[in-house]
XYZ file of C-alpha atoms in Angstrom:
239
model
C 0.030 0.018 -0.025
C 1.205 3.497 -0.887
C -0.765 6.239 0.780
C -1.082 9.800 -0.541
C -2.563 12.185 2.012
C -3.245 15.941 2.286
C -5.967 18.348 3.273
C -9.273 18.806 1.424
C -8.543 20.724 -1.809
C -4.765 19.982 -1.948
C -5.095 18.034 -5.204
C -5.056 14.365 -4.169
C -7.653 13.296 -6.699
C -5.899 15.349 -9.505
C -2.569 13.556 -8.713
C -4.337 10.127 -8.430
C -5.976 10.461 -11.799
C -2.740 11.831 -13.348
C -0.756 8.786 -12.148
C -3.587 6.351 -13.097
C -3.769 7.549 -16.668
C -0.153 8.258 -17.342
C 1.559 5.879 -19.850
C 4.668 5.531 -17.772
C 2.842 4.090 -14.799
C 2.585 0.729 -16.622
C 6.163 1.100 -17.814
C 7.504 1.641 -14.320
C 5.320 -1.366 -13.001
C 6.521 -3.780 -15.606
C 9.649 -4.999 -13.802
C 7.372 -6.010 -10.835
C 4.923 -7.697 -13.155
C 7.661 -9.508 -14.982
C 6.217 -11.982 -17.615
C 2.813 -11.958 -15.914
C 0.119 -9.743 -17.548
C -0.478 -6.472 -15.628
C -3.835 -4.929 -15.114
C -4.762 -1.466 -13.583
C -8.110 -0.693 -11.948
C -9.301 2.435 -10.295
C -12.167 3.815 -8.172
C -12.709 7.334 -7.002
C -14.944 7.719 -3.835
C -17.193 10.794 -3.999
C -19.478 11.564 -1.000
C -21.617 13.970 -3.020
C -22.310 11.395 -5.667
C -24.670 8.413 -5.974
C -24.833 5.556 -3.413
C -22.452 3.576 -5.682
C -19.829 6.311 -5.731
C -19.541 6.363 -1.925
C -19.926 2.694 -0.802
C -17.901 -0.440 -0.659
C -20.424 -2.174 -2.958
C -19.806 0.478 -5.542
C -16.008 0.005 -5.116
C -16.257 -3.810 -5.519
C -18.693 -3.566 -8.499
C -16.391 -1.094 -10.251
C -13.148 -2.956 -9.654
C -14.620 -6.403 -10.589
C -16.137 -4.953 -13.713
C -12.863 -3.288 -14.861
C -10.683 -6.333 -14.203
C -13.082 -9.019 -15.467
C -14.073 -7.114 -18.719
C -10.360 -7.377 -19.667
C -9.888 -10.909 -18.299
C -12.970 -12.721 -19.185
C -11.334 -16.120 -18.931
C -11.562 -15.623 -15.112
C -15.354 -15.187 -15.116
C -16.386 -18.858 -14.638
C -13.963 -19.220 -11.601
C -14.670 -15.869 -9.968
C -18.528 -15.867 -10.399
C -19.397 -19.570 -10.761
C -23.042 -19.266 -9.752
C -23.778 -16.162 -11.896
C -21.933 -17.719 -14.761
C -23.976 -20.944 -14.422
C -27.298 -19.015 -14.404
C -26.204 -16.955 -17.423
C -25.173 -20.067 -19.301
C -28.556 -21.569 -18.452
C -30.209 -18.312 -19.763
C -32.129 -18.037 -16.477
C -31.354 -14.321 -16.405
C -32.729 -13.556 -19.677
C -36.421 -12.471 -20.139
C -38.270 -12.383 -23.393
C -37.163 -10.392 -26.236
C -39.602 -7.686 -25.290
C -38.240 -6.987 -21.863
C -34.560 -7.611 -22.413
C -32.089 -8.443 -19.726
C -33.174 -8.987 -16.177
C -30.875 -7.208 -13.713
C -29.588 -9.030 -10.727
C -28.727 -6.981 -7.631
C -25.726 -8.413 -5.696
C -25.184 -8.112 -2.043
C -22.011 -6.816 -0.570
C -21.379 -10.359 0.674
C -21.617 -11.794 -2.785
C -19.317 -9.063 -4.172
C -16.743 -9.608 -1.484
C -16.819 -13.390 -2.145
C -16.303 -12.786 -5.913
C -13.525 -10.326 -5.292
C -11.779 -12.723 -2.951
C -12.086 -15.481 -5.542
C -10.632 -13.053 -8.136
C -7.525 -12.349 -6.023
C -7.005 -16.043 -5.328
C -7.471 -17.163 -8.875
C -5.316 -14.441 -10.370
C -2.077 -15.520 -8.507
C 0.482 -16.482 -11.119
C -2.083 -15.383 -13.941
C -2.343 -11.698 -13.345
C -0.656 -8.744 -11.462
C -3.195 -6.187 -10.289
C -2.600 -2.549 -9.348
C -5.489 -0.829 -7.597
C -5.881 3.097 -7.508
C -8.422 3.833 -4.838
C -9.060 7.640 -4.198
C -10.816 9.424 -1.358
C -10.999 6.880 1.342
C -12.359 9.514 3.679
C -15.390 9.968 1.436
C -16.519 6.324 1.989
C -19.792 6.797 3.778
C -19.558 3.845 6.217
C -17.167 2.485 8.809
C -13.539 3.571 7.721
C -11.999 0.806 9.770
C -13.839 -1.860 7.715
C -12.469 -0.250 4.510
C -8.949 -0.207 6.001
C -9.179 -3.812 6.966
C -10.328 -4.751 3.450
C -7.349 -2.944 1.934
C -4.848 -4.374 4.352
C -6.127 -7.919 3.603
C -5.809 -7.270 -0.157
C -2.257 -6.101 0.196
C -1.215 -9.393 1.763
C -1.511 -11.025 -1.701
C 1.757 -11.179 -3.701
C -0.042 -10.053 -6.925
C -1.542 -6.819 -5.554
C -0.305 -3.352 -5.304
C -2.532 -0.403 -4.003
C -2.089 3.342 -4.453
C -4.614 5.100 -2.322
C -5.427 8.683 -1.047
C -7.355 10.351 1.681
C -7.268 13.220 4.170
C -4.926 12.533 7.103
C -7.707 11.398 9.325
C -6.618 9.656 12.585
C -7.645 6.174 11.462
C -5.773 6.492 8.297
C -2.726 7.782 9.969
C -2.717 4.860 12.431
C -3.144 2.306 9.561
C -0.824 3.703 6.907
C 1.965 5.397 8.706
C 4.136 2.334 8.418
C 4.090 1.722 4.700
C 5.501 4.300 2.147
C 3.508 7.438 2.049
C 3.473 10.941 0.661
C 2.205 14.244 2.206
C 0.924 16.229 -0.739
C 2.070 19.623 0.914
C 5.652 18.163 0.831
C 5.369 17.687 -2.950
C 3.850 21.048 -3.729
C 5.816 23.193 -1.180
C 8.339 24.452 -3.684
C 5.652 25.172 -6.401
C 3.487 27.189 -3.940
C 6.618 29.115 -2.859
C 7.461 30.006 -6.480
C 3.867 31.121 -7.061
C 3.951 33.420 -4.010
C 7.301 34.894 -4.935
C 6.221 35.545 -8.512
C 2.994 37.210 -7.533
C 4.618 39.465 -4.920
C 7.643 40.445 -6.881
C 5.326 41.929 -9.568
C 3.782 44.331 -7.073
C 5.638 47.694 -6.734
C 4.318 48.383 -3.223
C 5.438 44.936 -1.970
C 8.929 45.438 -3.485
C 9.191 48.715 -1.593
C 8.347 46.866 1.608
C 10.931 44.209 0.705
C 13.636 46.808 0.349
C 12.770 48.196 3.792
C 12.199 44.881 5.657
C 13.910 41.943 3.698
C 13.923 39.489 6.649
C 10.269 40.224 7.519
C 9.258 39.722 3.937
C 10.988 36.396 3.655
C 9.472 35.289 6.958
C 6.075 36.275 5.668
C 6.495 34.133 2.500
C 7.513 31.211 4.559
C 4.584 31.586 6.858
C 2.138 31.687 4.030
C 3.643 28.508 2.424
C 3.684 26.596 5.737
C 0.133 27.679 6.653
C -1.135 26.661 3.166
C -0.424 22.933 3.748
C -0.713 22.241 0.065
C -3.891 24.071 -0.753
C -3.311 26.341 -3.735
C -6.676 28.021 -3.618
C -6.059 29.251 -0.100
C -2.683 30.757 -1.204
C -4.362 32.492 -4.106
C -6.965 34.128 -1.857
C -4.406 35.136 0.797
C -2.073 36.747 -1.759
C -5.008 38.622 -3.313
C -5.958 39.895 0.073
C -2.402 40.957 1.003
C -1.867 42.762 -2.225
């Protein structure tokens, strides 16, 4: 598990999507995968979205769909009961009504996902990108436990992100982690310096109080904790 954390609005989801979609991600993962096929799947929790966008059921449905749609040979082993019913055409209605949907319980989804992980050993290497753990609308500890169990498998890697809530700090402080404000600190400082140095009044203040000016810039960068929008508003207000 690699955990990216930062305050709300610091750009965690933007970074997660950038890494998830970047062509070099697969390139850098290929030594780990070796000769085994590599598959990437992602889910972005969103607490303002639909029920499926903020629950574990939605997470499992999305990951199962993404992985199995590209590895259909695993379907009979991962979903034996559903595969049997589909084979027997018991899920199909008349041509007038079309396909009959089958609502799966979380227990069924968890069982299928566990089978997927077990059956994919030696067959498939899987990397999961799961963003916004703090936006999961249920017990965060159950979600953490789910991820920790997944990470025990030799064919699974997980990149995840959340705000630095206590339960995530306690669970993920051991494995590799990245605080987003550490990554963006230099860029925010450059932005502040650039904005302020273009202002004549501020340059006059700098000539009179150079130490105080530098201390002010450092204070703004430290207080921002990676949130660019906050910095923009503060600089506008100062100027």
